[in-house]
Short mmCIF file of C-alpha atoms in Angstrom, two decimals:
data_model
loop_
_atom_site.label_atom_id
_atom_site.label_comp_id
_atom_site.label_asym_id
_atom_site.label_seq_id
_atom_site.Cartn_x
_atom_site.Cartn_y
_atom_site.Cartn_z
CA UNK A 120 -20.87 -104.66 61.17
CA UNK A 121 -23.31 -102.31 59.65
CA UNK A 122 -25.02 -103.85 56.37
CA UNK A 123 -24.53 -101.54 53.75
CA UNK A 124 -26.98 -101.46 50.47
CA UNK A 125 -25.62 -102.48 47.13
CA UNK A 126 -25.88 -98.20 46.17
CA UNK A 127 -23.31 -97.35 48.98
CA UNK A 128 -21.31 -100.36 48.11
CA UNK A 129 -21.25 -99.20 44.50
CA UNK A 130 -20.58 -96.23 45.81
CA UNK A 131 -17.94 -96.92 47.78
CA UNK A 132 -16.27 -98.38 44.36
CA UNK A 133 -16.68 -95.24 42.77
CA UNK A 134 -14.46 -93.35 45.71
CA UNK A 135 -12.09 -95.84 44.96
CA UNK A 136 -11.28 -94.33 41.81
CA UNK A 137 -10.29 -91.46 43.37
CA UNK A 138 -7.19 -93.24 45.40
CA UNK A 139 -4.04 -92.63 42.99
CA UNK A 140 -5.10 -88.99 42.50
CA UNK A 141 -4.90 -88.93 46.16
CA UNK A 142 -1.13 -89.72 46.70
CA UNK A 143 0.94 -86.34 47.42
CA UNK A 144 3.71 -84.68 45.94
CA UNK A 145 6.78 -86.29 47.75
CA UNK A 146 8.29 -82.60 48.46
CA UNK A 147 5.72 -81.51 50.29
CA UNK A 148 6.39 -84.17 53.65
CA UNK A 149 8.64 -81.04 55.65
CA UNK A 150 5.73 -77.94 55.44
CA UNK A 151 3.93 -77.04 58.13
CA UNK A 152 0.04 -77.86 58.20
CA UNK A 153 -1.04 -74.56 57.72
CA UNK A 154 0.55 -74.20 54.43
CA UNK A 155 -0.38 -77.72 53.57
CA UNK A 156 -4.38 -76.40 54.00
CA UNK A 157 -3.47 -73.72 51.36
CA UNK A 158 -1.83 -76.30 49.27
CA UNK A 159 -3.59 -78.17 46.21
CA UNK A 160 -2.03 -81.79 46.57
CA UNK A 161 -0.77 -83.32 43.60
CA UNK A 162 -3.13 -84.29 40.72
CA UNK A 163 -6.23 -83.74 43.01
CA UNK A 164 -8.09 -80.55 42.26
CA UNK A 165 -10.63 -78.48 43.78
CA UNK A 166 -13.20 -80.40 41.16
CA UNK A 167 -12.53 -83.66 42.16
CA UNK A 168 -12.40 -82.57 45.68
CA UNK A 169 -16.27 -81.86 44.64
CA UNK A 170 -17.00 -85.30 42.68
CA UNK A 171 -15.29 -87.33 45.44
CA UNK A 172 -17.59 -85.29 48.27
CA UNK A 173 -20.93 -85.51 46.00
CA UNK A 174 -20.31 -89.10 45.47
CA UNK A 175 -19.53 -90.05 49.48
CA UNK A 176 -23.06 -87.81 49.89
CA UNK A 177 -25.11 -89.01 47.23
CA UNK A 178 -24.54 -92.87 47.92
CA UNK A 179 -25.27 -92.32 51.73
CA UNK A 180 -21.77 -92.92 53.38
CA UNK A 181 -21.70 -90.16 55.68
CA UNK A 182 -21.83 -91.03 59.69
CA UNK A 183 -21.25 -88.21 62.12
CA UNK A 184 -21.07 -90.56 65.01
CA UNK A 185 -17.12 -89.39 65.75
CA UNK A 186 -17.21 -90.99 68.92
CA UNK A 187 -15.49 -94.24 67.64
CA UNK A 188 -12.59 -92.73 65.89
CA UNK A 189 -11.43 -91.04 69.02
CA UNK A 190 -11.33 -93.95 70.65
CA UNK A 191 -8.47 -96.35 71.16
CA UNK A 192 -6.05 -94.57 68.79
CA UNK A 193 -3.47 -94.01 71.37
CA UNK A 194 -2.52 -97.58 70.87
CA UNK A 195 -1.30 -97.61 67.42
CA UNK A 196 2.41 -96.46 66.47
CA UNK A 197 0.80 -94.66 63.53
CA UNK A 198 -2.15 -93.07 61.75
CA UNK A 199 -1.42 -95.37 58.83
CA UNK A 200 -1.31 -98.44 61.30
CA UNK A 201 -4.21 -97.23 62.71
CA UNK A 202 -6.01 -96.96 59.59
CA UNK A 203 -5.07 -100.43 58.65
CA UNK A 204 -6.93 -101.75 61.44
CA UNK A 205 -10.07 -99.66 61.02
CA UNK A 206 -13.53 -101.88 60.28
CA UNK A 207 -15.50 -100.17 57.29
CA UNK A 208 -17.70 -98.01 59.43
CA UNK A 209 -14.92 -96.32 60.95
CA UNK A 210 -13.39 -95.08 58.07
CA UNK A 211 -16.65 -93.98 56.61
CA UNK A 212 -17.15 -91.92 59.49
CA UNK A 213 -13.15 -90.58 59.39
CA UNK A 214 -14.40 -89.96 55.90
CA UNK A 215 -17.02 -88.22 57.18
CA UNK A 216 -14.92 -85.99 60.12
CA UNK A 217 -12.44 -84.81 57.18
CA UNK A 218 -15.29 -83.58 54.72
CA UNK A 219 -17.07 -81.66 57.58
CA UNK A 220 -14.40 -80.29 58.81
CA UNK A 221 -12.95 -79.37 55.65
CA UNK A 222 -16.36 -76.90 54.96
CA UNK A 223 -15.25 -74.83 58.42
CA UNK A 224 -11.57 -75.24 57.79
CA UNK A 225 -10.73 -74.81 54.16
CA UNK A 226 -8.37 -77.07 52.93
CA UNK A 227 -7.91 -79.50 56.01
CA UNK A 228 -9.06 -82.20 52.85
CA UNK A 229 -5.79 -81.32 51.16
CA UNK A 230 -4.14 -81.64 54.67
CA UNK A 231 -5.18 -84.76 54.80
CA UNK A 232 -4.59 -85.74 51.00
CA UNK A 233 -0.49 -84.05 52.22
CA UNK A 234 -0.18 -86.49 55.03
CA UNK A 235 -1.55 -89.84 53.29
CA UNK A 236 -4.25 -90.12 55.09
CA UNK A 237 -6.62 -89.78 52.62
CA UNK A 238 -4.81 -92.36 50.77
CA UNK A 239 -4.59 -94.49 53.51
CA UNK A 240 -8.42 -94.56 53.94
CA UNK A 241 -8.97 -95.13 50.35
CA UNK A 242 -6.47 -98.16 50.26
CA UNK A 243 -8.38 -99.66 53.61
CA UNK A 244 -11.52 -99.20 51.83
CA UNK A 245 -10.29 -101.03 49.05
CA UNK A 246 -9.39 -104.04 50.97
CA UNK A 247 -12.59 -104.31 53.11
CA UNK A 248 -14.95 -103.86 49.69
CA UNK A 249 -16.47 -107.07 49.04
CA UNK A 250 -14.83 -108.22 45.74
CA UNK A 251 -16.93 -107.55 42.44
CA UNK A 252 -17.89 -104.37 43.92
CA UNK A 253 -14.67 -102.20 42.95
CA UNK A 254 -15.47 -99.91 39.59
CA UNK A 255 -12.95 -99.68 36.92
CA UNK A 256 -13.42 -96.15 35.97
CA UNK A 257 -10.61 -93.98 36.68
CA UNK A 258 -11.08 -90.23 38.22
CA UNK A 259 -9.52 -88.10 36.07
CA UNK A 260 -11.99 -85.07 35.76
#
């Protein structure tokens, strides 16, 4: 496992706030994923899509080594089960494949916010965190 600073750590923590504003509108499960990608997700708005984005950036989390999270996902019955097996550095660099794609397809972040996985990601990074390490701010901006 990669060893991570105690700035990406606290950093990590501070994406964590993000995770309840990440949980989509229950109506939206039937559309289609190109009108999810025009679609602003629940309470998440374009500004915190920013925040979340600068934060992941400024605290060093991003990994564009995709290699690993092609690989080997065949053998879950789910994303989400997926997801819940991911080590830390994996969903970093998921993290990492949905912002940068996001900048050449706009809105595939709020595609991904639409179909959980977003939240999923945040709630794995929640339970890998080392306790102590989790910020109690909430992301409301």
């Amino acid at each position: 496992m990669k060893n991570f600073t105690s700035y990406q750590l606290h950093g990590i923590g501070q994406l964590l706030t993000y995770k309840q504003s990440l949980t989509p509108d229950e109506n939206t499960h039937h559309l289609s994923f190109k009108t999810l990608l025009k679609t602003a997700p629940g309470s998440f708005l374009k500004k915190q899509v920013q925040a979340f984005v600068n934060i992941f950036c400024e605290h060093q989390l991003a990994d564009t080594d995709y290699d690993i999270i092609q690989q080997h996902t065949a053998k879950y019955p789910n994303p989400e089960h997926h997801i819940q097996h991911m080590p830390l550095e994996v969903v970093l660099k998921t993290l990492t494949y949905i912002i940068w794609t996001d900048r050449i397809v706009d809105g595939y972040l709020f595609a991904k916010v639409h179909d959980r996985t977003m939240y999923w990601l945040l709630t794995r990074l929640e339970a890998l965190l080392p306790s102590g390490n989790h910020t109690t701010n909430t992301a409301t901006t």
